[in-house]
Short mmCIF file of C-alpha atoms in Angstrom, two decimals:
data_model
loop_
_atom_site.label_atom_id
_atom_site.label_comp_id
_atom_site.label_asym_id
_atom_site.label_seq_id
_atom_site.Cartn_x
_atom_site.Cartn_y
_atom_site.Cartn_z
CA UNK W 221 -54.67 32.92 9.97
CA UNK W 222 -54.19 29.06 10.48
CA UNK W 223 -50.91 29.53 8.53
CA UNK W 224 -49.52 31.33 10.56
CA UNK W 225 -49.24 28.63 12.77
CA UNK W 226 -46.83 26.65 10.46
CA UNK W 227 -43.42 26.40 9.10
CA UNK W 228 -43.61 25.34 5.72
CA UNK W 229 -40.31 24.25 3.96
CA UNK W 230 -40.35 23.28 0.40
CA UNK W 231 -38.54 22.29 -2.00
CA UNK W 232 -38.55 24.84 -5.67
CA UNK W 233 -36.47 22.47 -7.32
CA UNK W 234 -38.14 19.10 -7.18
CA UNK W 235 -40.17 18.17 -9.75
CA UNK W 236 -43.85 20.37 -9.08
CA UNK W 237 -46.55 16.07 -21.52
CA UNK W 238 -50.16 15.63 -40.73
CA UNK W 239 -53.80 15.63 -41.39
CA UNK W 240 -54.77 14.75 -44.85
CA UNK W 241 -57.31 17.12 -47.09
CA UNK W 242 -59.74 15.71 -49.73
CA UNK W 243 -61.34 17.58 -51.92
CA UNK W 244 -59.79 20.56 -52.14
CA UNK W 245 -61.13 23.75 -53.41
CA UNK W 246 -60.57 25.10 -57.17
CA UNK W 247 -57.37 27.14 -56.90
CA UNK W 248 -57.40 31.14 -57.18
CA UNK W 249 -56.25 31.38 -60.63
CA UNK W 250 -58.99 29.23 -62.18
CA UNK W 251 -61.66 31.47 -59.97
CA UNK W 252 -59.92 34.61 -61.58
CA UNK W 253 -60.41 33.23 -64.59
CA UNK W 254 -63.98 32.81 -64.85
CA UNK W 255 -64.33 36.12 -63.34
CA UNK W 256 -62.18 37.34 -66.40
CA UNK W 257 -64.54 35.18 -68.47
CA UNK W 258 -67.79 36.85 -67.29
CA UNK W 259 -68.64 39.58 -69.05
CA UNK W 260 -70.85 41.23 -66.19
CA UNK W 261 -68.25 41.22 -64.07
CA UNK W 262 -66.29 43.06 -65.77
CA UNK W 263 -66.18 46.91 -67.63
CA UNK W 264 -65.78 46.97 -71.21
CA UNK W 265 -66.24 50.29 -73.11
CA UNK W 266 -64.96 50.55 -76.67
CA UNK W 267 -64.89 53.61 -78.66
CA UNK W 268 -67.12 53.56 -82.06
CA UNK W 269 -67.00 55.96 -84.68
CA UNK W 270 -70.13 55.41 -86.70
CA UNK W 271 -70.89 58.98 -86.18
CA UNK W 272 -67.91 59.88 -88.44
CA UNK W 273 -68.42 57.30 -91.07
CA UNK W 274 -72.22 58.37 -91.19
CA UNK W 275 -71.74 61.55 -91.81
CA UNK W 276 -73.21 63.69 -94.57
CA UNK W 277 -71.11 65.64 -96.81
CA UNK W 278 -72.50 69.17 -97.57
CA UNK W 279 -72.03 70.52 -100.96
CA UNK W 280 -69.31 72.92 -101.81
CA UNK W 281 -70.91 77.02 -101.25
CA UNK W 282 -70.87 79.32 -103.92
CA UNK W 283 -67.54 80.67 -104.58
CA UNK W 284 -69.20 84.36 -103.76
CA UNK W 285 -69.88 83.35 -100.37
CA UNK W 286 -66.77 80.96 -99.67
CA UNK W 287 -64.76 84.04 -98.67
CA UNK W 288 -67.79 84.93 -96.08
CA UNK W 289 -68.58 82.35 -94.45
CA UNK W 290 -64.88 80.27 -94.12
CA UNK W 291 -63.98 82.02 -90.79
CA UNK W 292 -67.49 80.55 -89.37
CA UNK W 293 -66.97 77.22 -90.98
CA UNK W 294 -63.50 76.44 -90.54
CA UNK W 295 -64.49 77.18 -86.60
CA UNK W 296 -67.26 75.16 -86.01
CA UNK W 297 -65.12 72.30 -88.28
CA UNK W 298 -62.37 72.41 -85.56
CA UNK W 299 -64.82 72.53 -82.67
CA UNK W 300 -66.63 69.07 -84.13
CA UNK W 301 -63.15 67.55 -84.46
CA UNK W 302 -61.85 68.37 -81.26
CA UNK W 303 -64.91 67.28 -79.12
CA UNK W 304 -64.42 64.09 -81.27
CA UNK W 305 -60.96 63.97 -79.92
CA UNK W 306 -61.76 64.44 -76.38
CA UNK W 307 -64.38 61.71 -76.87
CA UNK W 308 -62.22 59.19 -78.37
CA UNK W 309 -59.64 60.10 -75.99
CA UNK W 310 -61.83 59.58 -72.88
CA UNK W 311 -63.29 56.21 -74.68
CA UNK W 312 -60.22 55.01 -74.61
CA UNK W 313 -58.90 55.93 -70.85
CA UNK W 314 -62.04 53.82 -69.65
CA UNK W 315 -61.02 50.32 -70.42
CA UNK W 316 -57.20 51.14 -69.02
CA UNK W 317 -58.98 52.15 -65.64
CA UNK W 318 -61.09 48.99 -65.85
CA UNK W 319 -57.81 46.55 -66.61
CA UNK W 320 -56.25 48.10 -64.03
CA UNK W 321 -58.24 47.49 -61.35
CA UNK W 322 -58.98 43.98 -62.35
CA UNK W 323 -55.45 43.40 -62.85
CA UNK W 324 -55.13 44.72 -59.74
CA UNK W 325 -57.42 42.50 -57.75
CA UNK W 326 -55.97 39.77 -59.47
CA UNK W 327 -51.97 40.39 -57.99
CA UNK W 328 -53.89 40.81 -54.59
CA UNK W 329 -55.33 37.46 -54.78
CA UNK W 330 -52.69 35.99 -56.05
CA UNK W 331 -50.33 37.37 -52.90
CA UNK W 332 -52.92 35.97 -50.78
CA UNK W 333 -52.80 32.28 -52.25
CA UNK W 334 -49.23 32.25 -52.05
CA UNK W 335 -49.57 33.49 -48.48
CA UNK W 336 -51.91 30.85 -47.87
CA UNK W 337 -50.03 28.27 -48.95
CA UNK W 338 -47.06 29.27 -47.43
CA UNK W 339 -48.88 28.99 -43.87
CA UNK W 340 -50.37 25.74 -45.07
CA UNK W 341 -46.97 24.23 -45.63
CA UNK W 342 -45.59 25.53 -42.75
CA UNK W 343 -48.20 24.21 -40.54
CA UNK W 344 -48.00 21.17 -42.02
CA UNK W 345 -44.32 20.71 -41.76
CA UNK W 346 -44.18 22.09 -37.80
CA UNK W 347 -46.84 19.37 -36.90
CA UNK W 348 -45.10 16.94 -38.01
CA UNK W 349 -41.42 17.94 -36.38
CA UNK W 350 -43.82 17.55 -33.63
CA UNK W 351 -44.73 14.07 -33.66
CA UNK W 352 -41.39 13.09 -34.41
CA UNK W 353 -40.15 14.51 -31.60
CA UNK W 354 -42.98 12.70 -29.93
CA UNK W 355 -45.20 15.88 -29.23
CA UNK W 356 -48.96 14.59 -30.29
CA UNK W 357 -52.12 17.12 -30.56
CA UNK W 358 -53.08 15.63 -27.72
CA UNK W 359 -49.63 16.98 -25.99
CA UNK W 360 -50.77 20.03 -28.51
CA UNK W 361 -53.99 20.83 -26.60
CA UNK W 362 -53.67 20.12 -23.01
CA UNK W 363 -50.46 22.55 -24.15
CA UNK W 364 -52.73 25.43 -24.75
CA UNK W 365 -55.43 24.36 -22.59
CA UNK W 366 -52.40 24.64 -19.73
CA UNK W 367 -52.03 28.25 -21.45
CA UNK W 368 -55.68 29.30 -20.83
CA UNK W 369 -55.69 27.79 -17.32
CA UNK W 370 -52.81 29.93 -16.29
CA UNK W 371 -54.39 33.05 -17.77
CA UNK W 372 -57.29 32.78 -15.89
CA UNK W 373 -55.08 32.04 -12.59
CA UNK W 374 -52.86 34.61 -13.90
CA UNK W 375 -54.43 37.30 -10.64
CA UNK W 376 -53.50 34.93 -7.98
CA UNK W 377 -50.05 33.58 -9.25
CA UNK W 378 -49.06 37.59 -9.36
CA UNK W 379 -50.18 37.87 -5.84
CA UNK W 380 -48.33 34.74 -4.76
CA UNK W 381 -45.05 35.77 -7.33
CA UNK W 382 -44.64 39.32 -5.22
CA UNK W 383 -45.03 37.67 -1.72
CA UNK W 384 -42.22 35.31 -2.79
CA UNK W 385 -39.91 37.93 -3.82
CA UNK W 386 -40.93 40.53 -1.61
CA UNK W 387 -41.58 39.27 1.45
CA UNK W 388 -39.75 39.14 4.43
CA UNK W 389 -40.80 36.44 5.69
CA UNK W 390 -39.58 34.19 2.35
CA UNK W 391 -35.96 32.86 2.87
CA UNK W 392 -35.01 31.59 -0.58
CA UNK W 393 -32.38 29.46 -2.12
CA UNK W 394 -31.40 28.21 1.21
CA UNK W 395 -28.68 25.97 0.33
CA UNK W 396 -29.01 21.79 1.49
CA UNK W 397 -26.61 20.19 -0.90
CA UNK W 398 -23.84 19.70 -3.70
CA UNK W 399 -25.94 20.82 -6.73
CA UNK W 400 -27.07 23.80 -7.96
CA UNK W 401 -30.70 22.10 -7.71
CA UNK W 402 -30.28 21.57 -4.09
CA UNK W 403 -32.10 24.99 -3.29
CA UNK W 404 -35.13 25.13 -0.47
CA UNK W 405 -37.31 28.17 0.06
CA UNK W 406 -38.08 28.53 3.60
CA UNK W 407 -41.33 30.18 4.63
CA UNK W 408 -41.75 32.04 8.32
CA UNK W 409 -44.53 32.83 10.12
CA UNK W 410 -45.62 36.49 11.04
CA UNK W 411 -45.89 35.10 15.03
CA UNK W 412 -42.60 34.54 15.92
CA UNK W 413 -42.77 33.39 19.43
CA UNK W 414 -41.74 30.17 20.58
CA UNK W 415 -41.11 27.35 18.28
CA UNK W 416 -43.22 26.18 15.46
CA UNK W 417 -44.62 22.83 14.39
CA UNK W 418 -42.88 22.32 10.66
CA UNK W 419 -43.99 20.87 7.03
CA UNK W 420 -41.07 19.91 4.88
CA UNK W 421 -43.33 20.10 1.29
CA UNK W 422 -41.69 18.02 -1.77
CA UNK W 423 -43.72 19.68 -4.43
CA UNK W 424 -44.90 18.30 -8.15
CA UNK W 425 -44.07 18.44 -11.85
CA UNK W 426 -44.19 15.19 -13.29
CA UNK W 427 -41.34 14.00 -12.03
CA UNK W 428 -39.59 16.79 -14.85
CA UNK W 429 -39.49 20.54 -13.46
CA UNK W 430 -36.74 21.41 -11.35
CA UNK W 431 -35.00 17.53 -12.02
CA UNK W 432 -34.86 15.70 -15.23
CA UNK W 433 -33.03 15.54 -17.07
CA UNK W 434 -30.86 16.59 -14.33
CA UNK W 435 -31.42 13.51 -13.01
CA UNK W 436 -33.12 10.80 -13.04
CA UNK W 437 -35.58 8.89 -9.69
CA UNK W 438 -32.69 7.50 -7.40
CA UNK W 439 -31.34 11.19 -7.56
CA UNK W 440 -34.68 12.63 -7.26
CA UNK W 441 -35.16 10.47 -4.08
CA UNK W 442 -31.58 11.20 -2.38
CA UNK W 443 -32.02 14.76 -3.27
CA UNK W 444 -35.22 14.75 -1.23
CA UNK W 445 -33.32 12.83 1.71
CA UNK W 446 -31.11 15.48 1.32
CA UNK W 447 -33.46 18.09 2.29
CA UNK W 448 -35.45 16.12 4.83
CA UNK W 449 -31.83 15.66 7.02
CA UNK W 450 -30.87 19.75 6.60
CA UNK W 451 -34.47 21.04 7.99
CA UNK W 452 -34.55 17.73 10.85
CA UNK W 453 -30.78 19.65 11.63
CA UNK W 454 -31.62 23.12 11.16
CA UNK W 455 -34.68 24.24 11.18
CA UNK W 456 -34.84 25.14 15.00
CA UNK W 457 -32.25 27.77 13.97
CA UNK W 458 -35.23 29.56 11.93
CA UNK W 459 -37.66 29.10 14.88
CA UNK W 460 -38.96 25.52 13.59
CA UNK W 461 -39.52 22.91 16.55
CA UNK W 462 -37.50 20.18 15.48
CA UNK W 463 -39.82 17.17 17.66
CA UNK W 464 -42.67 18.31 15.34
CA UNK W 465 -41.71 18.03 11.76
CA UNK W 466 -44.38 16.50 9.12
CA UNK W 467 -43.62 15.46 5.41
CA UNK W 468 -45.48 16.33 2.76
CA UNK W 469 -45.56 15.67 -0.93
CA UNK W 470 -48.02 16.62 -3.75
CA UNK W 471 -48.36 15.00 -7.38
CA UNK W 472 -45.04 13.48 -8.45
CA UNK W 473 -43.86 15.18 -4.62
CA UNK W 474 -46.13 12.87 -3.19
CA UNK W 475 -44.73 9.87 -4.57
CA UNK W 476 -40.89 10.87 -4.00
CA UNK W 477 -41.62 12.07 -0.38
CA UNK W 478 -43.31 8.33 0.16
CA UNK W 479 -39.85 6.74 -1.93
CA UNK W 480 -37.65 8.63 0.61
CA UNK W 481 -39.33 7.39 3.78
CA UNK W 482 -39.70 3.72 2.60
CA UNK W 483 -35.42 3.83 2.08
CA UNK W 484 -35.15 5.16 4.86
CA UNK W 485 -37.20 2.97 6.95
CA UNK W 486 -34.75 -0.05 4.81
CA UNK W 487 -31.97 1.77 6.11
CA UNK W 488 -32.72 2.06 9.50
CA UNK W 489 -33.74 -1.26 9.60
CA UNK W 490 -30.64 -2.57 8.51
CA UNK W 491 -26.93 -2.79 10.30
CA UNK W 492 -24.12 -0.63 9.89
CA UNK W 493 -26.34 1.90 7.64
CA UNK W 494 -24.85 5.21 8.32
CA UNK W 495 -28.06 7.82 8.38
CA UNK W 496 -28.35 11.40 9.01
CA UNK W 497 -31.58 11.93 9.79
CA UNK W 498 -34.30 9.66 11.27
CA UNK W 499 -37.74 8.18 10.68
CA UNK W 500 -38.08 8.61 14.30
CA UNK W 501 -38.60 12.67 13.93
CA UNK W 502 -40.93 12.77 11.04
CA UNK W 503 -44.60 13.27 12.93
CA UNK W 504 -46.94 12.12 10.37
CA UNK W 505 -46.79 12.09 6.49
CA UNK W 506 -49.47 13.63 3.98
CA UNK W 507 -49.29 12.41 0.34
CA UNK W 508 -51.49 15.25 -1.48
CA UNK W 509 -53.13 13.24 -5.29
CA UNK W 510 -49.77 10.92 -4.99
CA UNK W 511 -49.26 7.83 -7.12
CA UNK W 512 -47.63 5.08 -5.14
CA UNK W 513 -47.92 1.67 -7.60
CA UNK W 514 -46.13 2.69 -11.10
CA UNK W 515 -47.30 -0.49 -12.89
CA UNK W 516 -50.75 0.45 -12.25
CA UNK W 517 -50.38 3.90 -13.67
CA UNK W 518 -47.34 4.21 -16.90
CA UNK W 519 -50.66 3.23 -19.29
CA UNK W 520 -52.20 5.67 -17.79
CA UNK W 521 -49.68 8.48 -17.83
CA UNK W 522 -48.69 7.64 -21.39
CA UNK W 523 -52.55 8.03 -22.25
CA UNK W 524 -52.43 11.71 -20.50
CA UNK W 525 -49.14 12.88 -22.33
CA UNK W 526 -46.43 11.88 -20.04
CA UNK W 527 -45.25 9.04 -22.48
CA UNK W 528 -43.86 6.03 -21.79
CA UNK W 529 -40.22 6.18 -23.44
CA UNK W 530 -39.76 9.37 -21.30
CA UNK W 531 -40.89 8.18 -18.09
CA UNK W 532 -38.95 5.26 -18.39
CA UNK W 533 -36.15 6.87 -18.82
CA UNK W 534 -37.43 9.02 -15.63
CA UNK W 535 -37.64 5.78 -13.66
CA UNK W 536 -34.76 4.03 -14.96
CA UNK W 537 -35.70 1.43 -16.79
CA UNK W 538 -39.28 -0.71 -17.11
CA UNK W 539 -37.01 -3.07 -14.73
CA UNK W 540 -36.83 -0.31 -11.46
CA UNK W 541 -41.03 0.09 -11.45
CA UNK W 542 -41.18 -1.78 -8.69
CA UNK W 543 -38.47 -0.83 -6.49
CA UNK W 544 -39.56 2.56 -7.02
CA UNK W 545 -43.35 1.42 -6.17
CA UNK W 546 -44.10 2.57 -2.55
CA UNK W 547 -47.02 0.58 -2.55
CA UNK W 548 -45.37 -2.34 -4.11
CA UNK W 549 -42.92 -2.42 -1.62
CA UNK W 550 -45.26 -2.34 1.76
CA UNK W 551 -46.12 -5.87 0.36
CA UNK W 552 -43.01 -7.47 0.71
CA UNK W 553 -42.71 -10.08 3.75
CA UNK W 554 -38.81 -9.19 4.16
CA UNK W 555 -39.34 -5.62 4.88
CA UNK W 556 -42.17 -5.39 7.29
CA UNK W 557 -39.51 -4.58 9.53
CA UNK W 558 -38.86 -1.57 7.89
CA UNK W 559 -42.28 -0.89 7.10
CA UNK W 560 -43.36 -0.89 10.56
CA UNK W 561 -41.56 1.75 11.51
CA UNK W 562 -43.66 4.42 8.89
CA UNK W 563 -45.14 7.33 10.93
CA UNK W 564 -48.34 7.74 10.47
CA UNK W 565 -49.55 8.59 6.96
CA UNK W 566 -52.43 10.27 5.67
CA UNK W 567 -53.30 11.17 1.50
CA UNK W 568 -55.20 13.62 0.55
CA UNK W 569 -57.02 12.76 -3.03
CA UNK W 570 -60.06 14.75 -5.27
CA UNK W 571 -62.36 12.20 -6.31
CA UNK W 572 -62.63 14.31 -10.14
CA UNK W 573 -58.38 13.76 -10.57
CA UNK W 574 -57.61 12.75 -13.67
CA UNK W 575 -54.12 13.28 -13.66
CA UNK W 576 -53.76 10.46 -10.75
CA UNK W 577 -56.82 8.58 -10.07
CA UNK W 578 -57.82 8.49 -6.37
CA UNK W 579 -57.52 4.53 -6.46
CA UNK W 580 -53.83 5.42 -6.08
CA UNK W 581 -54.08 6.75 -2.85
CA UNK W 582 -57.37 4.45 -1.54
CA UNK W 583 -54.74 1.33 -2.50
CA UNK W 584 -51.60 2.45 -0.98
CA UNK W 585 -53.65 3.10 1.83
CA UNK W 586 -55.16 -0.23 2.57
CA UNK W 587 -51.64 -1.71 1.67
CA UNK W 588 -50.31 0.09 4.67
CA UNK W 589 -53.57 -0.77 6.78
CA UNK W 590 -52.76 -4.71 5.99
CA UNK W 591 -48.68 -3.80 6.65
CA UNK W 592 -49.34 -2.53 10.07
CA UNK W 593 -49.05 1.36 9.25
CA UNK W 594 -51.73 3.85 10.75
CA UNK W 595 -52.98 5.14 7.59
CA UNK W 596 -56.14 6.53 5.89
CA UNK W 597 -57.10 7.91 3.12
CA UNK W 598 -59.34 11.25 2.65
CA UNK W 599 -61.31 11.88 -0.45
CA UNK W 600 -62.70 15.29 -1.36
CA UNK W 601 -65.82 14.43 -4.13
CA UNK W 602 -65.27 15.91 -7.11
CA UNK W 603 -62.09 18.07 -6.91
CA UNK W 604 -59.50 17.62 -9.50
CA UNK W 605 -55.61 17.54 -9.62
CA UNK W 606 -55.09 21.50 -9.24
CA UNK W 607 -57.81 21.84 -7.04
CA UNK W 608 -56.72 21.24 -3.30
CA UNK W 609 -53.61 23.12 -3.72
CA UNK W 610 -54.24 25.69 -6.53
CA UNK W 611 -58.05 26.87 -6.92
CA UNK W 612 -59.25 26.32 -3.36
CA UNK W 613 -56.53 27.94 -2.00
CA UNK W 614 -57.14 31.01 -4.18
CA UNK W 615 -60.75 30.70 -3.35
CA UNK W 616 -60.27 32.18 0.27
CA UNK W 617 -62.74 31.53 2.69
CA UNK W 618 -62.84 28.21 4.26
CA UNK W 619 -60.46 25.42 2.91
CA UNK W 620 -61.44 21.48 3.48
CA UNK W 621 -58.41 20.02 3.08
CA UNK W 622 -56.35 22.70 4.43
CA UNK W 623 -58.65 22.34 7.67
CA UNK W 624 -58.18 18.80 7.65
CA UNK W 625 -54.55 19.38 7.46
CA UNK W 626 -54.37 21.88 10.21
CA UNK W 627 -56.21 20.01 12.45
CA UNK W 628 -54.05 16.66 12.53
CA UNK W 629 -50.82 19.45 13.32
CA UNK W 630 -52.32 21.20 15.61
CA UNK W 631 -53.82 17.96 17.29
CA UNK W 632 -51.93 18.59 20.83
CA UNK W 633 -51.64 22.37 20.76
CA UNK W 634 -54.39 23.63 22.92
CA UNK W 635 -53.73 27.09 21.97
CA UNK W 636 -53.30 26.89 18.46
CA UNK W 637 -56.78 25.16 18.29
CA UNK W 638 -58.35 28.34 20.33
CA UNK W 639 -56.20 30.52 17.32
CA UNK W 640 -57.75 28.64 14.44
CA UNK W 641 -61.04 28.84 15.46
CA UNK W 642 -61.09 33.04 15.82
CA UNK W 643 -58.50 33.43 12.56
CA UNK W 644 -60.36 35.88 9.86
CA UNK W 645 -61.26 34.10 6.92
CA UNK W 646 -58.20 34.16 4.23
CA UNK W 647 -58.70 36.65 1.51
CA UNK W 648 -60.06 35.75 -1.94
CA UNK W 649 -56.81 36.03 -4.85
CA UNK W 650 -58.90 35.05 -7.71
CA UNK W 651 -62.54 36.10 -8.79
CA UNK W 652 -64.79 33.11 -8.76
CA UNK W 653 -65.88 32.89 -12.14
CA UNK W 654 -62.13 32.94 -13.25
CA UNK W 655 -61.84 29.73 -10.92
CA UNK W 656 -64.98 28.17 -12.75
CA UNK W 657 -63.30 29.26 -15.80
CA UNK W 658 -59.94 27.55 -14.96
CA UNK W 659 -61.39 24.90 -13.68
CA UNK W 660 -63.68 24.03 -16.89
CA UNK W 661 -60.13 23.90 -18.83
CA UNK W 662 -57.43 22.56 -16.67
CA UNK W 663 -55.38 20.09 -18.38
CA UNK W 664 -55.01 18.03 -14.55
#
């Protein structure tokens, strides 16, 4: 495969957002009660005992045939008494069954409006600990719409999750720094002869996963430094070819891979500025849907979910926009020193994101254009946020981007162009209409 041609570094640990009711129903009780209140509803038998009271009375027999006939009359007396009995009796078990079973539904209902208004309240109370801890039902549904979206993924992020861990090519947790955050995963390829060409990937998270609150931009953008200078110093020692290292960023990546080159490009620029690595050895850099101008887009990520008190406090104050504003700062006359010495920078962008519009990346490129940097920017129509690097990817088959990608690495490599073109096509992860699926809710 084409992959197999590159060293991919990356980074795990960088960063990869009470209603009112009117008119409400009659309560349970007061339906209950006009059940109660119907009489064809319910089942009322009472016992009556006009047959007694209309009874005839015989006269008294003859006393010459009293002695005859008392045996016969005595017995059919008790027999009419005790099938009155066993009338009366049954009578009066009728309307206890009855009661019972509307008494009955009635202690069900009831347990079910209490129920009911228990969940009510406790809805109603959880949505709004919510929004005062600044989680809207906006947050709310691109919450669950993220849950869905995974779920349908769920068959390729398995796949991916056991060749991370299992895999023998997968290096993790290889160690770059002072805090526990400052963790790379280093990725080999099965051809191990010779030296590879290298991309050190920053990936995304809105700035959050992986960093804040650990910390906040500046450390974001050292920690990145950080990693840049161990895999410039080290990475021939896992087969990399240290003259042929790219960058790479994607999302929130994108933007703090861009950060790290521009202060480094100050640095170098300036005297006495003790570095560790250099601009010098990064080949090219791809910014994958990156924002680069921060006053253009804290509206806009406060509109998505990513609000504005928390990525302020991300950025460090309303006051450090700019200097944390890639494209902001290619403008400025007194560093086009530093500027010129960018390498050459391409950004990948889906025409359909709507996490990070693809003005971002069209802007910062013709900034760079008008600063002297070879740049361009590369727009796939309609692909969203997650698309490039998630769903097409999981596609298998051919891969624009990816393609696009390969082809600027593998630019001088005679051989690795003959490879790419007779590599089998990479296997499908995910059933298509799981990727329609995922794509139709993707919070991105």
């Amino acid at each position: 495969m084409p992959s197999q041609q590159l060293l991919p570094v990356t980074n795990r640990y960088f960063d990869s957002p009470t209603s009112s009711v009117s008119g409400s129903p009659p309560s349970m009780a007061a339906v209950l009660l006009k059940i109660e209140d119907d009489p064809s509803t319910g089942l009322y038998v009472s016992p009556s005992f006009d047959d007694d009271k209309n009874a005839s009375m015989k006269p008294l027999l003859p006393r010459a045939s009293s002695y005859t006939s008392i045996s016969t009359t005595t017995t059919a007396s008790n027999n009419n008494y005790q099938q009155r009995r066993r009338r009366i009796n049954s009578d009066n078990s009728l309307p206890t069954l009855s009661s019972t079973r509307v008494g009955g539904r009635r202690e069900s209902l009831g347990r079910d409006e209490t129920a009911a208004e228990e969940a009510f309240v406790l809805t109603r109370l959880s949505l709004k600990l919510l929004r005062y801890l600044g989680v809207g039902y906006r947050w709310i549904t691109r919450f669950l719409a993220l849950g869905c979206y995974a779920f349908f993924l769920m068959p390729g992020f398995l796949q991916v999750g056991y060749y991370y861990f299992f895999s023998s090519q997968v290096r993790r947790g290889i160690v770059y720094g002072d805090h526990p955050r400052n963790r790379l995963d280093l990725y080999l390829p099965k051809d191990s002869e010779g030296q590879k060409p290298v991309i050190a990937f920053v990936t995304g998270g809105a700035w959050i996963i992986g960093n804040f609150p650990q910390g906040t931009i500046s450390d974001m953008v050292n920690d990145a430094s950080q990693g840049i200078s161990f895999v410039c110093n080290h990475i021939a020692e896992y087969g990399g070819d240290p003259n042929r290292i790219y960058l790479m960023g994607q999302s929130a990546g994108a933007h703090i891979a861009a950060c790290t080159l521009l202060e480094q490009a100050i640095k170098e620029a300036g005297e006495g500025e003790r570095i560790s690595w250099s601009i010098s050895q990064i080949k090219a850099y791809f910014g994958l849907s990156g924002g680069y101008n921060l006053l253009d887009l804290v509206d806009h990520f406060h509109n998505r979910g990513l609000y504005r008190s928390i990525f302020l406090s991300i950025m460090e104050g309303e006051q450090s926009l700019q200097r944390f504003s890639p494209e902001i700062l290619a403008r400025d006359p007194n560093i086009r020193t530093a500027v010129s010495r960018l390498p050459p920078i391409i950004l990948f962008h889906g025409t359909g994101d709507y996490s990070i519009p693809s003005d971002a990346s069209k802007n910062f490129a013709e900034t760079l254009k008008r600063a002297g940097v070879k740049a361009e920017a590369i727009l796939y129509e309609g692909k969203t946020h997650t698309d490039l690097f998630l769903q097409d990817p999981m596609r298998g088959g051919s891969d624009q981007m990816f393609e696009d990608l390969i082809a600027i690495v593998h630019a001088n490599d005679p051989d690795a162009i003959a490879k790419d073109a007779t590599a089998p096509p990479r296997r499908r992860l995910v059933p298509e209409f799981l990727l329609k699926l995922a794509h139709n809710v993707s919070p991105f």
